[in-house]
mmCIF file of C-alpha atoms in Angstrom:
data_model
loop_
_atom_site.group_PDB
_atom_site.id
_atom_site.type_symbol
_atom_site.label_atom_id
_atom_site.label_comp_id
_atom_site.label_asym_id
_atom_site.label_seq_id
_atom_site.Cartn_x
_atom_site.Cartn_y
_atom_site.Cartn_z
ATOM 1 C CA UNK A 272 35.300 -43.878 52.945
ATOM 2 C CA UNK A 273 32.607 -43.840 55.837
ATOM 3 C CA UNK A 274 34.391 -45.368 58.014
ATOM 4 C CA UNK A 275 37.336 -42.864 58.046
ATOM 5 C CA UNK A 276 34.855 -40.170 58.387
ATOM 6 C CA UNK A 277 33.851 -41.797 61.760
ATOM 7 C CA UNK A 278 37.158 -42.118 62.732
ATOM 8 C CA UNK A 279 37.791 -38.664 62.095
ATOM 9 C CA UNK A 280 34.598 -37.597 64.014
ATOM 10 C CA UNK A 281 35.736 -39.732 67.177
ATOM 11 C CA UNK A 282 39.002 -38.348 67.374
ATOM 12 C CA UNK A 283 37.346 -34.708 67.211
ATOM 13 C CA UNK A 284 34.967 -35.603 70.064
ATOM 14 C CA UNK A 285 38.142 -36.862 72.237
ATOM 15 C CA UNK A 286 39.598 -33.422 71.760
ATOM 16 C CA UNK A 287 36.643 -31.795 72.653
ATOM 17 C CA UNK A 288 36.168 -33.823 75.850
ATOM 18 C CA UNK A 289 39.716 -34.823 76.771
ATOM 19 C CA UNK A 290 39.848 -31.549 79.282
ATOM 20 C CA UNK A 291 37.055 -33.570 81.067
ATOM 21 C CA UNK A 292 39.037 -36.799 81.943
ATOM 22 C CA UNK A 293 38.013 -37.716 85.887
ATOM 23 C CA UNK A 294 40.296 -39.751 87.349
ATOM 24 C CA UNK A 295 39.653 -43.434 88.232
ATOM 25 C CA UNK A 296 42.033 -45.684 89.748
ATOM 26 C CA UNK A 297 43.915 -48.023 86.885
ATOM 27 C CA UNK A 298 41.842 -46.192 84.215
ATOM 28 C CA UNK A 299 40.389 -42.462 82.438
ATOM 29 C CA UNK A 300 36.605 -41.983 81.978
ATOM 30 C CA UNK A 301 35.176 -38.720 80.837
ATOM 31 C CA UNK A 302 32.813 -36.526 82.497
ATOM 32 C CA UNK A 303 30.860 -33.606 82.135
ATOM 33 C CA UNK A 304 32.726 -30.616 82.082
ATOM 34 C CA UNK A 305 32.977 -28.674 86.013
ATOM 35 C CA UNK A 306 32.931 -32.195 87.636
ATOM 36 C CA UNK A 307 34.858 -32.011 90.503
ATOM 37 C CA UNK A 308 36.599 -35.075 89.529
ATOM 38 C CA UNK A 309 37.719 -33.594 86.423
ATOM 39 C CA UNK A 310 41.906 -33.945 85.799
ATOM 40 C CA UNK A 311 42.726 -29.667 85.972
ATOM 41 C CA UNK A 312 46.484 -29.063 84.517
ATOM 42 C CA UNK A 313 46.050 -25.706 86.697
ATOM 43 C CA UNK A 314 46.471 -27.583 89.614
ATOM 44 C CA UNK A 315 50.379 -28.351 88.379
ATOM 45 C CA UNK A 316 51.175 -25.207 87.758
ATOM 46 C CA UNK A 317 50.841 -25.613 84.080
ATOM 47 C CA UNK A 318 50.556 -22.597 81.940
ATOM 48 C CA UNK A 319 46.999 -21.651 80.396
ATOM 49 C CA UNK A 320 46.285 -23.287 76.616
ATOM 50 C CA UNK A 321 45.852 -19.449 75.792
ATOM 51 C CA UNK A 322 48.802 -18.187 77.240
ATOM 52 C CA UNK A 323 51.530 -21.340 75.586
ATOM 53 C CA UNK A 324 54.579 -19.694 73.626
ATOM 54 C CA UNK A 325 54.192 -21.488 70.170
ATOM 55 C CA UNK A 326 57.060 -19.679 68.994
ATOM 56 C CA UNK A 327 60.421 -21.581 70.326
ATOM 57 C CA UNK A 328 60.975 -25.215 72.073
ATOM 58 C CA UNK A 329 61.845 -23.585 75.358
ATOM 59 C CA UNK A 330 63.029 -20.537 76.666
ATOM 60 C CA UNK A 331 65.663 -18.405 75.481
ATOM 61 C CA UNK A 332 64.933 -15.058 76.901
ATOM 62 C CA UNK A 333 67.581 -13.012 74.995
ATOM 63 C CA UNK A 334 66.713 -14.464 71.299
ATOM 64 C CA UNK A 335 62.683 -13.204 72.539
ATOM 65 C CA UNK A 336 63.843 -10.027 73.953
ATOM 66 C CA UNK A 337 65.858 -9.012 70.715
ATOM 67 C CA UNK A 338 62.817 -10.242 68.384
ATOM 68 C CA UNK A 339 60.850 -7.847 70.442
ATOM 69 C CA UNK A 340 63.177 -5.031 69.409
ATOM 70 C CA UNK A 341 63.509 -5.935 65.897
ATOM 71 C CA UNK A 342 60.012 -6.425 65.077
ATOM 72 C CA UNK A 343 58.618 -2.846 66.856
ATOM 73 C CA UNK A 344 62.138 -1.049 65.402
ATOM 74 C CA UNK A 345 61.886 -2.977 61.960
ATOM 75 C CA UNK A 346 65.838 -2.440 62.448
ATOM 76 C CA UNK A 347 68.340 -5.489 62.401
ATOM 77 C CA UNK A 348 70.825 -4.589 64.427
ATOM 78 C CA UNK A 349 69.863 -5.802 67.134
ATOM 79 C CA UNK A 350 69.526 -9.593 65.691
ATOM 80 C CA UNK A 351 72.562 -8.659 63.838
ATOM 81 C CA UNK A 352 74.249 -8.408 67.754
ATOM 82 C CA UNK A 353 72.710 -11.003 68.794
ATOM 83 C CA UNK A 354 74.039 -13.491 66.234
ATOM 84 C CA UNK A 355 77.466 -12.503 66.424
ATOM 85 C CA UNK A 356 78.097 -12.647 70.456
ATOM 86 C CA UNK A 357 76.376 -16.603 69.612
ATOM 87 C CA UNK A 358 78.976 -19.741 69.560
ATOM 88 C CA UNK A 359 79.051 -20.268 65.948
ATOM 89 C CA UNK A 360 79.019 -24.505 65.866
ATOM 90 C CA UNK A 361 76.540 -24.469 68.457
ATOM 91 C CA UNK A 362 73.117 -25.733 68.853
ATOM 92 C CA UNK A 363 71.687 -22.022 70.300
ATOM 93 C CA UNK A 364 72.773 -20.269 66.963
ATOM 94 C CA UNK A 365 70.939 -22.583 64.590
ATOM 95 C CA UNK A 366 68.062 -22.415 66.696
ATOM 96 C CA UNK A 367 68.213 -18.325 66.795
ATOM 97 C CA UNK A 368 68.496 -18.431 62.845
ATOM 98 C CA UNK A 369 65.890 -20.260 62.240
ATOM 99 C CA UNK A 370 63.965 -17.872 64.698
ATOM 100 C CA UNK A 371 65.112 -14.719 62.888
ATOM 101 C CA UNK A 372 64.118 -16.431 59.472
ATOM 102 C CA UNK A 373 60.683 -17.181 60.781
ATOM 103 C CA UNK A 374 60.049 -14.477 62.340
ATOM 104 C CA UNK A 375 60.956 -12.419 58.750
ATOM 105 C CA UNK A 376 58.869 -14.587 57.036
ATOM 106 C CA UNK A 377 55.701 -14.762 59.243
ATOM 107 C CA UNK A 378 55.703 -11.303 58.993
ATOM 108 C CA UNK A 379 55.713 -11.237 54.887
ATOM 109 C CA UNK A 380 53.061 -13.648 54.632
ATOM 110 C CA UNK A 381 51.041 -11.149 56.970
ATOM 111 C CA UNK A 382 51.921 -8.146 55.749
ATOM 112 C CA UNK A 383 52.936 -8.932 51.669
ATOM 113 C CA UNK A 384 53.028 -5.198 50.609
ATOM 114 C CA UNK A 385 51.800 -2.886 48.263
ATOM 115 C CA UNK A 386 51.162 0.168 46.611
ATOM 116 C CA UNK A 387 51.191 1.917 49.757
ATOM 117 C CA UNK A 388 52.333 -0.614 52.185
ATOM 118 C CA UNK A 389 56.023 -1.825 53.237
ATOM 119 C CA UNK A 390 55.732 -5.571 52.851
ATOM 120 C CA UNK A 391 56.845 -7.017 56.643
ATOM 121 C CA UNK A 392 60.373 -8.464 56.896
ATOM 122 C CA UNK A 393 61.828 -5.536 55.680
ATOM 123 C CA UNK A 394 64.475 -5.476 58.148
ATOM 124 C CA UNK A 395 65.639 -8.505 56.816
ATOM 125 C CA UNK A 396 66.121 -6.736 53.422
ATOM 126 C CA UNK A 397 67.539 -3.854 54.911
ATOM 127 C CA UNK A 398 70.669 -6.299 56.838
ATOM 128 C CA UNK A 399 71.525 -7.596 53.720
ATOM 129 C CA UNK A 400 71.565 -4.281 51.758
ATOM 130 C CA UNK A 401 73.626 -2.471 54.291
ATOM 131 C CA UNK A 402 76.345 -5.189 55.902
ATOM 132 C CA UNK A 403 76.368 -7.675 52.888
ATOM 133 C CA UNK A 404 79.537 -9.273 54.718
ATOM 134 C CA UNK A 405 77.680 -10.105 57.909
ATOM 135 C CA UNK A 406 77.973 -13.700 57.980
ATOM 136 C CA UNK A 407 75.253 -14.048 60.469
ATOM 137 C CA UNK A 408 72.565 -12.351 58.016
ATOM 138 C CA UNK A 409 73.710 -14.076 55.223
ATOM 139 C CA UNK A 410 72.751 -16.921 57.297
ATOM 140 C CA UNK A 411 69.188 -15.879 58.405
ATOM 141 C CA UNK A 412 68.613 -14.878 54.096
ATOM 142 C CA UNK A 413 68.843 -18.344 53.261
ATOM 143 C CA UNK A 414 67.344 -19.546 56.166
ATOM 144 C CA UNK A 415 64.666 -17.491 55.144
ATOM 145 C CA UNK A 416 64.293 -18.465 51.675
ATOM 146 C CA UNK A 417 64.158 -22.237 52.374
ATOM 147 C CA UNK A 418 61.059 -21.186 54.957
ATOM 148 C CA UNK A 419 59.325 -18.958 51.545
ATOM 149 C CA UNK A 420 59.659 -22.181 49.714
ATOM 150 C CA UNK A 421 57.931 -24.068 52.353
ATOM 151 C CA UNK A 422 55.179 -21.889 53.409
ATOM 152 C CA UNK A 423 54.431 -20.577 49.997
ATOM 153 C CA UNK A 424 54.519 -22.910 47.573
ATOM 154 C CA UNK A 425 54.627 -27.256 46.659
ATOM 155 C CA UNK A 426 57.644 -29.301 47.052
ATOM 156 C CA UNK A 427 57.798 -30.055 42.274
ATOM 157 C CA UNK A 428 56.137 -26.928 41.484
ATOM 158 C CA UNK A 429 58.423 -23.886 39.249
ATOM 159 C CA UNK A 430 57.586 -21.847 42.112
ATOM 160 C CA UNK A 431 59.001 -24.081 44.732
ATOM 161 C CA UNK A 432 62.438 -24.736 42.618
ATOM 162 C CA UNK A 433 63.455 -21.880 41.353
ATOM 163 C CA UNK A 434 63.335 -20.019 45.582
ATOM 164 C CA UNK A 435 64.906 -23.291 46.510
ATOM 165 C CA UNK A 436 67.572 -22.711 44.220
ATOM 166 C CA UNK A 437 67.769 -18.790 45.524
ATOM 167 C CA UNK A 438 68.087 -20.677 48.756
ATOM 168 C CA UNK A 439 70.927 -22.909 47.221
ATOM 169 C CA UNK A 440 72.962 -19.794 46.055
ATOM 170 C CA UNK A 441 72.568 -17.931 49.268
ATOM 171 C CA UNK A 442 73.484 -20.837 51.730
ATOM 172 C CA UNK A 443 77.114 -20.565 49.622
ATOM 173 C CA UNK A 444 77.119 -17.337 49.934
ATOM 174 C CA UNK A 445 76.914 -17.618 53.684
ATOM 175 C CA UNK A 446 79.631 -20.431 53.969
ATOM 176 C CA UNK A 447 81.787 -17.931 52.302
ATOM 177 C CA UNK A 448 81.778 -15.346 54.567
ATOM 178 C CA UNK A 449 82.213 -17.621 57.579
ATOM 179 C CA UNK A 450 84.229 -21.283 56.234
ATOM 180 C CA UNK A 451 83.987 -23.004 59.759
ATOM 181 C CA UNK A 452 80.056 -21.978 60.046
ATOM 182 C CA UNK A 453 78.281 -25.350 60.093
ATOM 183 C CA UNK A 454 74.589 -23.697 59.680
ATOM 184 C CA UNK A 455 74.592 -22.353 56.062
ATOM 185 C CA UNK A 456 75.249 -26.608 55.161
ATOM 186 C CA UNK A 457 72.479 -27.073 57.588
ATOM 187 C CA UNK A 458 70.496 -24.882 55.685
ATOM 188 C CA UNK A 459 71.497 -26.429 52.168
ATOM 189 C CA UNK A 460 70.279 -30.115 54.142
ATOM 190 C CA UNK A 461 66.266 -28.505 53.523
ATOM 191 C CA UNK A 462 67.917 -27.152 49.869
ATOM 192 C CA UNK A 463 68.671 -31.090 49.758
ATOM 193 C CA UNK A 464 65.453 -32.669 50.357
ATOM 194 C CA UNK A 465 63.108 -29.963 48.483
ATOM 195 C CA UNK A 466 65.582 -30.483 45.008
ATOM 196 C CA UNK A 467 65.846 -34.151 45.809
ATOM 197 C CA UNK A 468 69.923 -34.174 45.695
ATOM 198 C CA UNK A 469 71.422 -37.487 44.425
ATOM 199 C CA UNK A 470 72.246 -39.740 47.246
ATOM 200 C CA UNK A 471 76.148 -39.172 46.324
ATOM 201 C CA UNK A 472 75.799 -35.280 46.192
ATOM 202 C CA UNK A 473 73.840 -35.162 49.528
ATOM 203 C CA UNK A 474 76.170 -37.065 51.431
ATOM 204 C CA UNK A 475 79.011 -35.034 50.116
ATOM 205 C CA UNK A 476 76.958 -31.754 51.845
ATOM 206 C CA UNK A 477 76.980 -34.060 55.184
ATOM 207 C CA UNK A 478 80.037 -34.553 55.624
ATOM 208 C CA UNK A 479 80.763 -30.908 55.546
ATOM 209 C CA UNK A 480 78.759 -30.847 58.283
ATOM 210 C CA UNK A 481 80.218 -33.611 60.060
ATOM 211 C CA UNK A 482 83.454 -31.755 59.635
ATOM 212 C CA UNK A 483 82.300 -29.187 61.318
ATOM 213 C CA UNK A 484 80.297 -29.759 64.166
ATOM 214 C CA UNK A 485 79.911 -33.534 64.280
ATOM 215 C CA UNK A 486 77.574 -33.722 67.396
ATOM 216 C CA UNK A 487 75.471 -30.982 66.091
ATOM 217 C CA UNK A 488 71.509 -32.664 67.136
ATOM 218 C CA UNK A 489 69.749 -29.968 64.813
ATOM 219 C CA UNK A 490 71.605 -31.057 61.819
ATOM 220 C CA UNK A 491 71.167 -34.772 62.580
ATOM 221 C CA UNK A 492 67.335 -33.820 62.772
ATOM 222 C CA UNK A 493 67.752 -31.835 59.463
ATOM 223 C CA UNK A 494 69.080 -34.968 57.302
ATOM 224 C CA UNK A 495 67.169 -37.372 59.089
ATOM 225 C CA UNK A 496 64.510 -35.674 56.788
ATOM 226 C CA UNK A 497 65.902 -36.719 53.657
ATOM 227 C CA UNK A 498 66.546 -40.246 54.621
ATOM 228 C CA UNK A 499 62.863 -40.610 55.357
ATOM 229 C CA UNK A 500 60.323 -42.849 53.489
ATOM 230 C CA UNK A 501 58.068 -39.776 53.051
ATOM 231 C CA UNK A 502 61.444 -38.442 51.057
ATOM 232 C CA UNK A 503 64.443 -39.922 49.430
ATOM 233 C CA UNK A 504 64.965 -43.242 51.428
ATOM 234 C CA UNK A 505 63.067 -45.729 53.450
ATOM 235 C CA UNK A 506 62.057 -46.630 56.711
ATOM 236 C CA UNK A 507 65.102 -49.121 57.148
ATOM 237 C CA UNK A 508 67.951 -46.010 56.052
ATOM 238 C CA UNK A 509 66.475 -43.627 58.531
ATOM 239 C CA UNK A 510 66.626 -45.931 61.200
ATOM 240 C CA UNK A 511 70.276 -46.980 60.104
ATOM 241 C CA UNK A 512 71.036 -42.879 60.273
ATOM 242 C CA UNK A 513 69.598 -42.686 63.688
ATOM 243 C CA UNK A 514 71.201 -45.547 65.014
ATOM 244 C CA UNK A 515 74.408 -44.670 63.337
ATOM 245 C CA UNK A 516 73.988 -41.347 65.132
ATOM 246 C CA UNK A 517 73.306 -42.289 68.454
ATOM 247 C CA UNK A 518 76.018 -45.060 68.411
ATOM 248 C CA UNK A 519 78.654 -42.808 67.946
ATOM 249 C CA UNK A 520 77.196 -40.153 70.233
ATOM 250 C CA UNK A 521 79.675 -38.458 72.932
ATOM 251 C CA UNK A 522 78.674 -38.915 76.734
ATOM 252 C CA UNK A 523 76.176 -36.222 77.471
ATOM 253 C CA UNK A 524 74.979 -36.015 73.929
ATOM 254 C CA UNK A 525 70.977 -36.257 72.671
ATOM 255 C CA UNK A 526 71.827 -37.735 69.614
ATOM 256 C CA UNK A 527 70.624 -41.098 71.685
ATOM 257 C CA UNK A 528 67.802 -39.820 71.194
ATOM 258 C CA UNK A 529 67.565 -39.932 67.505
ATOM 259 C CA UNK A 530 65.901 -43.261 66.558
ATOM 260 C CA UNK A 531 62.829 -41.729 68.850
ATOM 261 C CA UNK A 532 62.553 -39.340 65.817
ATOM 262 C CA UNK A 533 63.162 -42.119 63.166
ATOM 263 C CA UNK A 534 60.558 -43.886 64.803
ATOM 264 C CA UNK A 535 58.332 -41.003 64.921
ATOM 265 C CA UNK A 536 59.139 -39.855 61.079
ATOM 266 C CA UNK A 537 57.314 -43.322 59.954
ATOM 267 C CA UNK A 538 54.248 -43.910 62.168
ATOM 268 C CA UNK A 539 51.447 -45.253 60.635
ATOM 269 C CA UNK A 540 48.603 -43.058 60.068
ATOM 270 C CA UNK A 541 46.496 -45.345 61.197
ATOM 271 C CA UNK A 542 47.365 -47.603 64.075
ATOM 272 C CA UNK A 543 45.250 -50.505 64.194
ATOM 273 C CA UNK A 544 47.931 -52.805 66.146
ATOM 274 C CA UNK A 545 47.052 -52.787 69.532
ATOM 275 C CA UNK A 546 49.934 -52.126 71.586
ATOM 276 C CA UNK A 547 51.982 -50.185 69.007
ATOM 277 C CA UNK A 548 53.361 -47.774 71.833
ATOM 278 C CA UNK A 549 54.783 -50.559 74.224
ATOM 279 C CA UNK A 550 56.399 -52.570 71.197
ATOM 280 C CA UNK A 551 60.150 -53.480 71.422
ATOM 281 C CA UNK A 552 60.956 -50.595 68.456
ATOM 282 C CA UNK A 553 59.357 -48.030 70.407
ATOM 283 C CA UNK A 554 60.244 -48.606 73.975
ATOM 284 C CA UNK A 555 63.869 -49.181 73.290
ATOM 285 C CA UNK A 556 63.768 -46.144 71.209
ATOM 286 C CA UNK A 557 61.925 -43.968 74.207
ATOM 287 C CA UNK A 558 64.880 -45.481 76.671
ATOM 288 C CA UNK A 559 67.823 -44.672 74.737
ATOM 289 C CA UNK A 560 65.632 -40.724 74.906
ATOM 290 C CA UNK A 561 64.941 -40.782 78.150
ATOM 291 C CA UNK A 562 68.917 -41.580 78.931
ATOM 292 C CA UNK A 563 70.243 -38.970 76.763
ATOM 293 C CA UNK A 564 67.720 -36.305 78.951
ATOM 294 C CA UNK A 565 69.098 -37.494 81.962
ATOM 295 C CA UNK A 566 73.340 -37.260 80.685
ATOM 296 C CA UNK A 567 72.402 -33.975 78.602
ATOM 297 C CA UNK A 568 73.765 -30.573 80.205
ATOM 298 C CA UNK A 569 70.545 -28.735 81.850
ATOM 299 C CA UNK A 570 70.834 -25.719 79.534
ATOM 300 C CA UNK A 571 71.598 -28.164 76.316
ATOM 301 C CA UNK A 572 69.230 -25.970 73.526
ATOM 302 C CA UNK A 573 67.868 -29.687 71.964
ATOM 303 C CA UNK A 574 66.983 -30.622 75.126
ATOM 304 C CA UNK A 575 63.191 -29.440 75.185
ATOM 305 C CA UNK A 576 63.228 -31.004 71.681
ATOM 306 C CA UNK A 577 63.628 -34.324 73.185
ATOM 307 C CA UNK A 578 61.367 -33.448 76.006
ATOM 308 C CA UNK A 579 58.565 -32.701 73.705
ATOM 309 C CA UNK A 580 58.550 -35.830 71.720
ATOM 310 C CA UNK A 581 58.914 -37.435 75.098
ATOM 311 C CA UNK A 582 55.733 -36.444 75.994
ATOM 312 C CA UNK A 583 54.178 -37.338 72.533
ATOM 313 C CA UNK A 584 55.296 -41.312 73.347
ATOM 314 C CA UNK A 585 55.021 -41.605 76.854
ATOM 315 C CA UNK A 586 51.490 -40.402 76.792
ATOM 316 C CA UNK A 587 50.660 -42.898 74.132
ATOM 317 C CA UNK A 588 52.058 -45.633 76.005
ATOM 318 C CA UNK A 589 50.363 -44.678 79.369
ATOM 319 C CA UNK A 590 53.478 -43.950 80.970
ATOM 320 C CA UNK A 591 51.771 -41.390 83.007
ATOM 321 C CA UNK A 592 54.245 -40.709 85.679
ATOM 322 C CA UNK A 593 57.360 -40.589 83.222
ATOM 323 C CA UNK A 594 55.525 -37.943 80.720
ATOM 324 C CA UNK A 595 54.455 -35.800 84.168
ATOM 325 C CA UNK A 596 57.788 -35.857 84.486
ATOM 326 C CA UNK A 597 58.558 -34.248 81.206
ATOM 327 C CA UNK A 598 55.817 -31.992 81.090
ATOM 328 C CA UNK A 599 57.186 -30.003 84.204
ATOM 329 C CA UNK A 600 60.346 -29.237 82.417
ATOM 330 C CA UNK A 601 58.699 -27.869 78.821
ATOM 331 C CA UNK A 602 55.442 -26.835 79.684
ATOM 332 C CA UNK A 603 54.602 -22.821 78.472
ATOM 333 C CA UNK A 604 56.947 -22.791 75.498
ATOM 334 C CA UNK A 605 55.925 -25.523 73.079
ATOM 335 C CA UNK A 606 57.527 -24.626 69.248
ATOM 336 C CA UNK A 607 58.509 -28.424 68.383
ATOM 337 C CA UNK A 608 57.612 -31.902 67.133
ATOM 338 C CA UNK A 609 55.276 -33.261 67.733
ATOM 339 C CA UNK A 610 52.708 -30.118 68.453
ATOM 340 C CA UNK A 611 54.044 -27.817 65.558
ATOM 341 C CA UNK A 612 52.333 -30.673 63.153
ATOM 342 C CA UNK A 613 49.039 -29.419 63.829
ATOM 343 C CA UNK A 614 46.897 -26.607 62.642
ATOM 344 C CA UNK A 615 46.973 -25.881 66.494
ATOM 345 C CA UNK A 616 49.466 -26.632 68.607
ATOM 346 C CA UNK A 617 48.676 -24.938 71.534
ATOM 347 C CA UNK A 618 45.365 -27.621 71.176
ATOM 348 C CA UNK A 619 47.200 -30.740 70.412
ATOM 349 C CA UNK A 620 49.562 -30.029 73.329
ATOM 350 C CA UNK A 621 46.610 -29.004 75.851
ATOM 351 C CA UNK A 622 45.302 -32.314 75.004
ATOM 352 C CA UNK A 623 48.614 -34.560 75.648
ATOM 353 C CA UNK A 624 48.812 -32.603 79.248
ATOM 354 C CA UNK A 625 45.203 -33.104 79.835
ATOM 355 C CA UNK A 626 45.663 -37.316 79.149
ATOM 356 C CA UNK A 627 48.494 -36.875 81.287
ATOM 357 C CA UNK A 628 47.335 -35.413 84.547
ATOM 358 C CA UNK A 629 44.405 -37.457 84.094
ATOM 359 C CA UNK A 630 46.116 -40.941 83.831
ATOM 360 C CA UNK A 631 48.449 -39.946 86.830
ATOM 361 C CA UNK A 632 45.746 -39.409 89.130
ATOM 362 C CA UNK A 633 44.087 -42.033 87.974
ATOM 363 C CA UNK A 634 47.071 -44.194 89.485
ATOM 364 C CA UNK A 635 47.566 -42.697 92.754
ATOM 365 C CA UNK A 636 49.696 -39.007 91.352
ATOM 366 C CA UNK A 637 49.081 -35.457 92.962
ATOM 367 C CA UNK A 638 50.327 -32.152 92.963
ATOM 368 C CA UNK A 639 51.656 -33.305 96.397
ATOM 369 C CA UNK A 640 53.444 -36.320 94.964
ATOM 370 C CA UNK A 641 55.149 -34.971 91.660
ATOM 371 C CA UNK A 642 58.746 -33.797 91.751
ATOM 372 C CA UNK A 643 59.845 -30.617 90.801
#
């Protein structure tokens, strides 16, 4: 038991000290804080820890602008607008669904309600009371109720079931009202996992999905889930999935990038294998990611997804130029894996930049020599 408290108490000091890295040809030693070889992320460009957008993966200036209105109106209609001028099998509309659901949801769990206080989310209430046959708020409802389950109560618990099965209901309410909508299955893939749907059943609910948007990257993330150790499957299935997935992948599409996220799902808590991040498993896995970034469309919504984990592995395996590289396209809006793990994600991700910029200048990187 000592021992992983001093584990635990070395990893908090790197935090504390990573901003501190100086930079040392071929290697990273720390230094008092205000050296003037310190690494600064300022001197990229990079956005202040204080001022990183936790909310989304990257921008998307419309879905902000509208969350804006609907949160200082406490009036849907807006959102409501939103959703229904948004391609319905894209990526962009799960995304903005899941925002809207969150964003309803946050504000409950800050504001429950009471005697003498609206509870916060009411909008979201209010959309379903007045255009019950809005396909896109049907949507965000069950989106929202698979978030309540999550954030309120533990995955075996009463409490946990019976809004998972509210979530069930509502996900086929909202594949009603709109049959060639892929999200409300996406939706029911989290419904999956919490209520542990037989194998049989759950791959019945994929291929619904497959049917209807069968490059869709958020849904392949969604399931990916279930076929997880942590979950219903093992290490071997999820990698099977991911391969599967990027296999039959059309040109241009991330879902190459999806054993990086197997591989990610199942690291060891612990690494005590020294040169983990430049084993076989992981560097194929970080190729086959880093050539689905450069096919995807610039303005693909998964893209920063991809990004983000990017950085997560490249860091790790010293590639400092290659997660520079990554960092210039994501930095400022950081709502993804791996950073939405922590307590703090603004943190975790200030430290990953930090190691970054201090580990290419360290090997001969500048400002001047980084391409924008």
């Amino acid at each position: 038991m000592e021992i992983i408290w001093v584990l635990m108490a070395i990893v908090l000091l790197g935090f504390v000290l990573l901003p501190f890295l100086r930079r040392r040809r071929g290697g990273i030693e720390l230094v008092a804080p205000g050296h003037p070889d310190a690494a600064d992320p300022a001197n990229y460009g990079f956005v202040l820890q204080e001022e990183l957008d936790i909310r989304l993966p990257g921008p998307d200036q419309d879905l902000l602008d509208v969350l804006d209105v609907v949160q200082h109106t406490q009036h849907y209609r807006a959102a409501a607008q939103l959703l229904a001028g948004t391609e319905a099998e894209g990526e962009r509309r799960w995304q903005r669904v899941q925002a809207f659901a969150g964003a309803a949801s946050l504000e409950l769990s800050r504001r429950p309600g009471g005697v003498s206080e609206t509870p916060g989310g009411q909008w979201l209430r209010v959309w379903r009371t007045e255009a019950p046959k809005d396909a896109g708020g049907a949507a965000v409802h069950a989106e929202f109720l698979v978030q309540q389950a999550w954030r309120t109560s533990a995955p075996g618990t009463d409490e946990f079931r019976i809004i998972m099965e509210e979530a069930k209901a509502a996900c086929g309410e909202a594949a009603l009202l709109a049959p060639g909508d892929p999200i409300p299955y996406i939706i029911e893939l989290s419904v999956a996992r919490g209520l542990a749907y037989p194998r049989a059943e759950f791959e019945q609910l994929w291929l619904k999905i497959l049917d209807r948007a069968p490059a869709h990257m958020g849904a392949h993330l969604a399931a990916l889930h279930y076929w997880c150790e942590k979950w219903h499957g093992s290490r071997e299935l999820a990698t099977s999935f991911a391969e599967a997935a990027a296999a039959r992948a059309p040109r241009g599409s991330l879902l190459a990038a999806m054993p990086l996220f197997a591989v990610f799902e199942h690291l060891p808590e612990v690494n005590l294998v020294s040169g983990f991040y430049q084993s076989e498993v992981v560097t194929k896995a970080v190729h086959g990611a880093l050539f689905a970034v450069h096919a995807a469309r610039p303005d693909d919504p998964m893209l920063a997804h991809v990004r983000h984990l990017l950085v997560f592995f490249l860091v790790r395996s010293e590639r400092w130029a290659e997660a520079m590289n990554q960092l210039i396209h994501v930095d400022g809006h950081i709502g993804a894996l791996p950073w939405t793990l922590s307590p703090d994600p603004a943190a975790e991700f200030a430290v990953y930049r930090a190691l970054a910029v201090a580990g290419y200048e360290a090997n001969g990187g500048s400002p001047a020599t980084l391409p924008h």
